[in-house]
PDB file of C-alpha atoms in Angstrom:
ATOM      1  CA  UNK T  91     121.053  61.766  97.670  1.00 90.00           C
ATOM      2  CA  UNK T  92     121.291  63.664  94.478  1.00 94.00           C
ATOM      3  CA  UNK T  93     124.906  65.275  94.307  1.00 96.00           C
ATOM      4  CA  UNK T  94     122.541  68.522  92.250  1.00 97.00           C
ATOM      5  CA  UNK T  95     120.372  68.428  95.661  1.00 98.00           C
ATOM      6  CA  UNK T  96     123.240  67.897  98.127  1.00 98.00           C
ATOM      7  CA  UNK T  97     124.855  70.985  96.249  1.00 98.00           C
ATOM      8  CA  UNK T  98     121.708  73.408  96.631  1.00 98.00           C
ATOM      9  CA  UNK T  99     121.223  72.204 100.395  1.00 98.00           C
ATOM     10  CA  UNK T 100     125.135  72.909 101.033  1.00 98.00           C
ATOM     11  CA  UNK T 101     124.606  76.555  99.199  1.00 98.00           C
ATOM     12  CA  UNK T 102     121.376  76.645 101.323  1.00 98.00           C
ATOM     13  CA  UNK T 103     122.970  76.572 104.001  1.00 98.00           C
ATOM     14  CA  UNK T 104     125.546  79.689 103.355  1.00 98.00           C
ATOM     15  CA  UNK T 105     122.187  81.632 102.396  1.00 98.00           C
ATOM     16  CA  UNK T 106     120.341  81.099 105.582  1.00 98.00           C
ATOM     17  CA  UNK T 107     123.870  82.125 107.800  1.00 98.00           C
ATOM     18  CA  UNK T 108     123.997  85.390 105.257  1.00 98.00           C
ATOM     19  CA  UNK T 109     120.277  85.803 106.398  1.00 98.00           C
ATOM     20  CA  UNK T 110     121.188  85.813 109.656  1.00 98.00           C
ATOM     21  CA  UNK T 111     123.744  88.095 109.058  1.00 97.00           C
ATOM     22  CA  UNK T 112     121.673  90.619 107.479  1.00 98.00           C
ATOM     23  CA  UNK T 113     119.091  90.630 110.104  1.00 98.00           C
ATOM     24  CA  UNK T 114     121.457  91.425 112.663  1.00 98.00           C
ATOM     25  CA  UNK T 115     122.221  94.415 110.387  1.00 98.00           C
ATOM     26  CA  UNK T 116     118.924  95.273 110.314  1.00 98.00           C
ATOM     27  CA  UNK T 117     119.085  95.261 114.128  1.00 98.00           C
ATOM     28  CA  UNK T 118     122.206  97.195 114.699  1.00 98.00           C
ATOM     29  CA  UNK T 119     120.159  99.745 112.546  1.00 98.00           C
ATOM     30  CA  UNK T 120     117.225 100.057 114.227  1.00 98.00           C
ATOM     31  CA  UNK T 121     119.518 100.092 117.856  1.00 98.00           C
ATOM     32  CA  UNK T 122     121.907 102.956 116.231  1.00 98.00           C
ATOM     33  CA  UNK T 123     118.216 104.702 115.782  1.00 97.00           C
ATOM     34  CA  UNK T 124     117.006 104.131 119.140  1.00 97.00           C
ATOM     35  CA  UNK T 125     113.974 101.762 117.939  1.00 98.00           C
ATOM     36  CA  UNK T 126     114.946  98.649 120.117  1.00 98.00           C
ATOM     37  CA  UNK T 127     112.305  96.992 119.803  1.00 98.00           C
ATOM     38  CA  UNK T 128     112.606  96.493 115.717  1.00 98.00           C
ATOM     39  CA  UNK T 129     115.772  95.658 116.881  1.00 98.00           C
ATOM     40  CA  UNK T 130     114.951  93.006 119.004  1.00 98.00           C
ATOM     41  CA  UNK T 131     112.742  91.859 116.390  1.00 98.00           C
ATOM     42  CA  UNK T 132     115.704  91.461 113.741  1.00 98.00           C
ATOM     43  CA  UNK T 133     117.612  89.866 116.320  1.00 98.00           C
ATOM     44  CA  UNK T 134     115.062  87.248 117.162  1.00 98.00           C
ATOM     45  CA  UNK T 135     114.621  86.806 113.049  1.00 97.00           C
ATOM     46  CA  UNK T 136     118.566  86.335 113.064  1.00 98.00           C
ATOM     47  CA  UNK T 137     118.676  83.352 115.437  1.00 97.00           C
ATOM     48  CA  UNK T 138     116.425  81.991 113.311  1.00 96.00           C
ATOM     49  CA  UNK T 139     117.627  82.203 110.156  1.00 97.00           C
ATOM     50  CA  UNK T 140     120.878  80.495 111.855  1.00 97.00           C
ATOM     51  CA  UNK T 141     118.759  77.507 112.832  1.00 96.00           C
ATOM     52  CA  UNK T 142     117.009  76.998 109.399  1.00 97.00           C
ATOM     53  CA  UNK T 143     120.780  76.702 108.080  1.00 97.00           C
ATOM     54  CA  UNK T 144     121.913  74.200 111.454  1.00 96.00           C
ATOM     55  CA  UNK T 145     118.397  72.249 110.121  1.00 97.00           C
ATOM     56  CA  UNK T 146     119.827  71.902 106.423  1.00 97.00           C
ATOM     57  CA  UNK T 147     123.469  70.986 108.021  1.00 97.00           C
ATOM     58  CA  UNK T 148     121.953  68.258 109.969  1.00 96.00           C
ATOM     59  CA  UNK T 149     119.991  67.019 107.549  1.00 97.00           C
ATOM     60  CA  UNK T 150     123.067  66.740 105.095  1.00 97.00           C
ATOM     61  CA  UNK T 151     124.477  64.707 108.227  1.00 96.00           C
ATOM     62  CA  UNK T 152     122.027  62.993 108.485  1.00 96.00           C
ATOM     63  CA  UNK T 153     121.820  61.240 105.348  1.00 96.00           C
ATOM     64  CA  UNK T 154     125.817  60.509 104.982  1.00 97.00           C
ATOM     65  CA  UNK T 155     126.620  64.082 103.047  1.00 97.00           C
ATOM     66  CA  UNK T 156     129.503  65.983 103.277  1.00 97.00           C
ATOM     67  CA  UNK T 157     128.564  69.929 104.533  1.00 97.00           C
ATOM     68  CA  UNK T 158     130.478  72.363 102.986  1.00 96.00           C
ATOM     69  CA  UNK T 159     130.316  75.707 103.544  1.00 95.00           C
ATOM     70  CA  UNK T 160     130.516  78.729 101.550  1.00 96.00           C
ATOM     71  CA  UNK T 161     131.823  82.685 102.036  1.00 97.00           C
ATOM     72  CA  UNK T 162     129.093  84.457 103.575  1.00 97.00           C
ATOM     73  CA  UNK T 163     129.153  88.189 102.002  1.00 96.00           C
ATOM     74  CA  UNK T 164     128.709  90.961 103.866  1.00 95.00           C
ATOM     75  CA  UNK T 165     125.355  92.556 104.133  1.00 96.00           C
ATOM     76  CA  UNK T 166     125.031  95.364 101.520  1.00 91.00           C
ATOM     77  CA  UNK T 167     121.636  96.660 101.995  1.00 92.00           C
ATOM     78  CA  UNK T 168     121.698 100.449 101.936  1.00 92.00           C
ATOM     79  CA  UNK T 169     119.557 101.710 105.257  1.00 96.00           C
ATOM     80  CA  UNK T 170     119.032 105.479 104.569  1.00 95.00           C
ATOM     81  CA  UNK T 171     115.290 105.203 106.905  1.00 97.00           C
ATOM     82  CA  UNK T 172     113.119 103.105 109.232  1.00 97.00           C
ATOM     83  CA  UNK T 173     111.183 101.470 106.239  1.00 97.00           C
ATOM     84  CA  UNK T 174     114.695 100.846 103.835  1.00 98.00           C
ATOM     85  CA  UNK T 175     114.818  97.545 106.371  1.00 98.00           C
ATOM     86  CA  UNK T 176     111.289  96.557 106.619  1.00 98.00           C
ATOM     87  CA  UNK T 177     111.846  96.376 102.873  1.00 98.00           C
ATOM     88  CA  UNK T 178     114.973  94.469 102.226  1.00 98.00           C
ATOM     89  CA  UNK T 179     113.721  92.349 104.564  1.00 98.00           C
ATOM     90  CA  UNK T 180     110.533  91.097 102.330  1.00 98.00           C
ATOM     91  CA  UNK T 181     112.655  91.313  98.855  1.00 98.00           C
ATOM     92  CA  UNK T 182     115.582  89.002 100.759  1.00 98.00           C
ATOM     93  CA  UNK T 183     112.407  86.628 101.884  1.00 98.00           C
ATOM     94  CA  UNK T 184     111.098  86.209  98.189  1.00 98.00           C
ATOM     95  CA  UNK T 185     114.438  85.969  97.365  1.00 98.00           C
ATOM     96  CA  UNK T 186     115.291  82.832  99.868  1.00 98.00           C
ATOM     97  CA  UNK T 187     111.588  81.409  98.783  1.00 98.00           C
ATOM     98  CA  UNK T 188     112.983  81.110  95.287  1.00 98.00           C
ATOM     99  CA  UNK T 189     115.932  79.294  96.429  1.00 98.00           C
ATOM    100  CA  UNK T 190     114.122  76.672  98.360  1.00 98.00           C
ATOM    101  CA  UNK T 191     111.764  76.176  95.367  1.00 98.00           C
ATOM    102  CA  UNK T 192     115.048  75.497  93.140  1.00 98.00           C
ATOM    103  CA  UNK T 193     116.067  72.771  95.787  1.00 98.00           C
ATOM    104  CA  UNK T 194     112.247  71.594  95.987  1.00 98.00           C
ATOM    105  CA  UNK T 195     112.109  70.966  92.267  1.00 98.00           C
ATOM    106  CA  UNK T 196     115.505  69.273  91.808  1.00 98.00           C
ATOM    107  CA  UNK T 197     114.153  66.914  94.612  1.00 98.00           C
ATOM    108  CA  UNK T 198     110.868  66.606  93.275  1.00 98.00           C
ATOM    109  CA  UNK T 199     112.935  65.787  89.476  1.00 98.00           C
ATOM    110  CA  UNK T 200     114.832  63.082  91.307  1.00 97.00           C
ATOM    111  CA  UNK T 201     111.931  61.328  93.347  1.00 97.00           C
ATOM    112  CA  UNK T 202     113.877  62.646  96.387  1.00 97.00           C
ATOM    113  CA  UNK T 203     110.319  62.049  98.801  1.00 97.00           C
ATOM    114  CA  UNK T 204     113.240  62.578 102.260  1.00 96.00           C
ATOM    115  CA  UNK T 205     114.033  65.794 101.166  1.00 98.00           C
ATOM    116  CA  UNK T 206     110.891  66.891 100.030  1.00 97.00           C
ATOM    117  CA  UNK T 207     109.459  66.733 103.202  1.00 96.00           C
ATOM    118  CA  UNK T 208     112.022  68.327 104.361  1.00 97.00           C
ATOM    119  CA  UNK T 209     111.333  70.892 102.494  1.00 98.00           C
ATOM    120  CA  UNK T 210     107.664  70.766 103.226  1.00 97.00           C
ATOM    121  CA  UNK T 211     108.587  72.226 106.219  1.00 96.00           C
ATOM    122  CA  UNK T 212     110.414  75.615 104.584  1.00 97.00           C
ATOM    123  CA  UNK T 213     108.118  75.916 101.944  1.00 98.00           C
ATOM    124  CA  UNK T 214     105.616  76.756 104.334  1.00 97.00           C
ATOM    125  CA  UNK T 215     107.676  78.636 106.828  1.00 95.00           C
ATOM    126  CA  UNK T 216     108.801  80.685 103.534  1.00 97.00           C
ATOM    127  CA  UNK T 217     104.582  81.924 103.303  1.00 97.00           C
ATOM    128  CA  UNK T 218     105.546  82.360 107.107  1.00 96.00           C
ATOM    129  CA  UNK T 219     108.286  84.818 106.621  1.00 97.00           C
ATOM    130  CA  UNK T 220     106.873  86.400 103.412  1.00 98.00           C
ATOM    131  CA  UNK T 221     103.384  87.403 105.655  1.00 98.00           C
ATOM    132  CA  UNK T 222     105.555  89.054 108.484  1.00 97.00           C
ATOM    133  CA  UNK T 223     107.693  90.878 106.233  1.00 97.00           C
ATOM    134  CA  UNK T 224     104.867  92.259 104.291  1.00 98.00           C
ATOM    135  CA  UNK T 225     102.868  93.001 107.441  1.00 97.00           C
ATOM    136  CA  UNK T 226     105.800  95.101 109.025  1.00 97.00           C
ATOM    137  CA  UNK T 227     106.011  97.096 105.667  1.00 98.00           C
ATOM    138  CA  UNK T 228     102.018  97.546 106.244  1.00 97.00           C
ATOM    139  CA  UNK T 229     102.264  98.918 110.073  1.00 96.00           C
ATOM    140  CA  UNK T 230     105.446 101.046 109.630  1.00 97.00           C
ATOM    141  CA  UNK T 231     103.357 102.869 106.882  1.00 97.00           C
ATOM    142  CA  UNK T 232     100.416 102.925 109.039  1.00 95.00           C
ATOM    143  CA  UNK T 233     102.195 104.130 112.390  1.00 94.00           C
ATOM    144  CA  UNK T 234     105.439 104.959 111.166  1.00 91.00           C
ATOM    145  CA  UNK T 235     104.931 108.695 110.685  1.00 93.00           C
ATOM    146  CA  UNK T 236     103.010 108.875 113.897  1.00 94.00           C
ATOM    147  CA  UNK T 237     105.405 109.011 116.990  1.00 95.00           C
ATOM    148  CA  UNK T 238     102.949 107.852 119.345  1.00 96.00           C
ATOM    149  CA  UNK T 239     101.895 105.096 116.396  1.00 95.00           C
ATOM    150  CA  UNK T 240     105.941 104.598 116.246  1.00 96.00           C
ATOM    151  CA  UNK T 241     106.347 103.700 120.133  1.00 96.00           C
ATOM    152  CA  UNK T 242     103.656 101.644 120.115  1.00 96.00           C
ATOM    153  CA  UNK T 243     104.728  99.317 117.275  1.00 96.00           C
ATOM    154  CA  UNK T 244     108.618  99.224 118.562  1.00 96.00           C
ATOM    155  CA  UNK T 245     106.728  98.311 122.012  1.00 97.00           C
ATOM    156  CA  UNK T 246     104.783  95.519 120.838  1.00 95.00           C
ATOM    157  CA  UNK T 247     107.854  94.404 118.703  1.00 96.00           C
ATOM    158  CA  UNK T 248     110.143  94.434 121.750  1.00 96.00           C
ATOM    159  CA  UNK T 249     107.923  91.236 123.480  1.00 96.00           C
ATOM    160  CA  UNK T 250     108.867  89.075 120.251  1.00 94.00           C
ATOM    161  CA  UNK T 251     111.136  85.955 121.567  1.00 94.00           C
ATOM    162  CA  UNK T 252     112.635  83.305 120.188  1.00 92.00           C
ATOM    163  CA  UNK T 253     110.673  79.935 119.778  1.00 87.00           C
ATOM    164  CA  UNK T 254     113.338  77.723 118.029  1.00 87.00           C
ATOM    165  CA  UNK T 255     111.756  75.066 115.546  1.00 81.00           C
ATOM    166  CA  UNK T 256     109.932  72.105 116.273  1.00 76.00           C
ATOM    167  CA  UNK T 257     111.070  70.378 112.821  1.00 73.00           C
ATOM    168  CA  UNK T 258     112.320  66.596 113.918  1.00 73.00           C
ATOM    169  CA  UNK T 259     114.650  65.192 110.929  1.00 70.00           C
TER     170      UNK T 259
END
């Protein structure tokens, strides 16, 4: 494997535990608020951001590279109301999309075909998380200033579980 791709996967990895980091935030947020279902939601995003970075770990295994891992930094995201989230959230998505592109085009620069469909499989799991993250943004402003709107969106949010991913490497 490229060292330049084996690099960007290893930093990958720290990015996808700070994800999960920052969701759980996000959740203790929403549970200090009393909105456990958004929380719930966050914490179900959480456990999968930490399996998108246990994919890229055992992929590096995988194919005979050393994992390293990186600090993960403290969530700063200022939450001053119920939306602040909802819109970190998307910006932090775009913001992850970017970095899987980077990794996707140094693959794609080395003929790295393995790790491109690898990636593949985030690239469109990014449009995955970009479509949620916009579409909470779209209901809280719909139903957010509603109470009885509110309760129904944090009840629908609270049946969300966790269906971990079917990727095979």
């Amino acid at each position: 494997m490229n060292e330049k791709v084996a690099k960007l996967i290893n930093e990958q990895i720290t990015h996808e535990f700070y994800s999960a980091y920052l969701y759980l935030d996000f959740a203790n947020y929403y549970g200090a608020v009393g909105l456990d279902g958004f929380e719930n939601w966050y914490k179900v995003q959480a456990q999968e951001e930490a399996d998108h970075a246990m994919l890229f770990y055992q992929y590096l295994q995988n194919n005979g590279e050393k994992v390293t891992f990186g600090v993960i930094n403290k969530p700063d995201k200022v939450l001053a109301d119920n939306m602040a989230p909802l819109k970190a959230g998307l910006e932090h998505e775009k913001y992850v999309t970017g970095l899987i592109n980077a990794i996707y085009a140094e693959a794609f620069a080395d003929h790295d075909f393995r790790t491109m469909q690898l990636l593949d499989w985030f690239v469109k799991e990014q449009g995955e998380e970009e479509k949620n993250a916009s579409d909470m943004i779209t209901k809280m402003e719909l139903f957010g200033s509603d109470a009885k709107g509110l309760y129904m969106l944090n009840s629908e949010l609270k049946t969300r579980v966790y269906n971990p991913p079917s990727l095979t490497l």
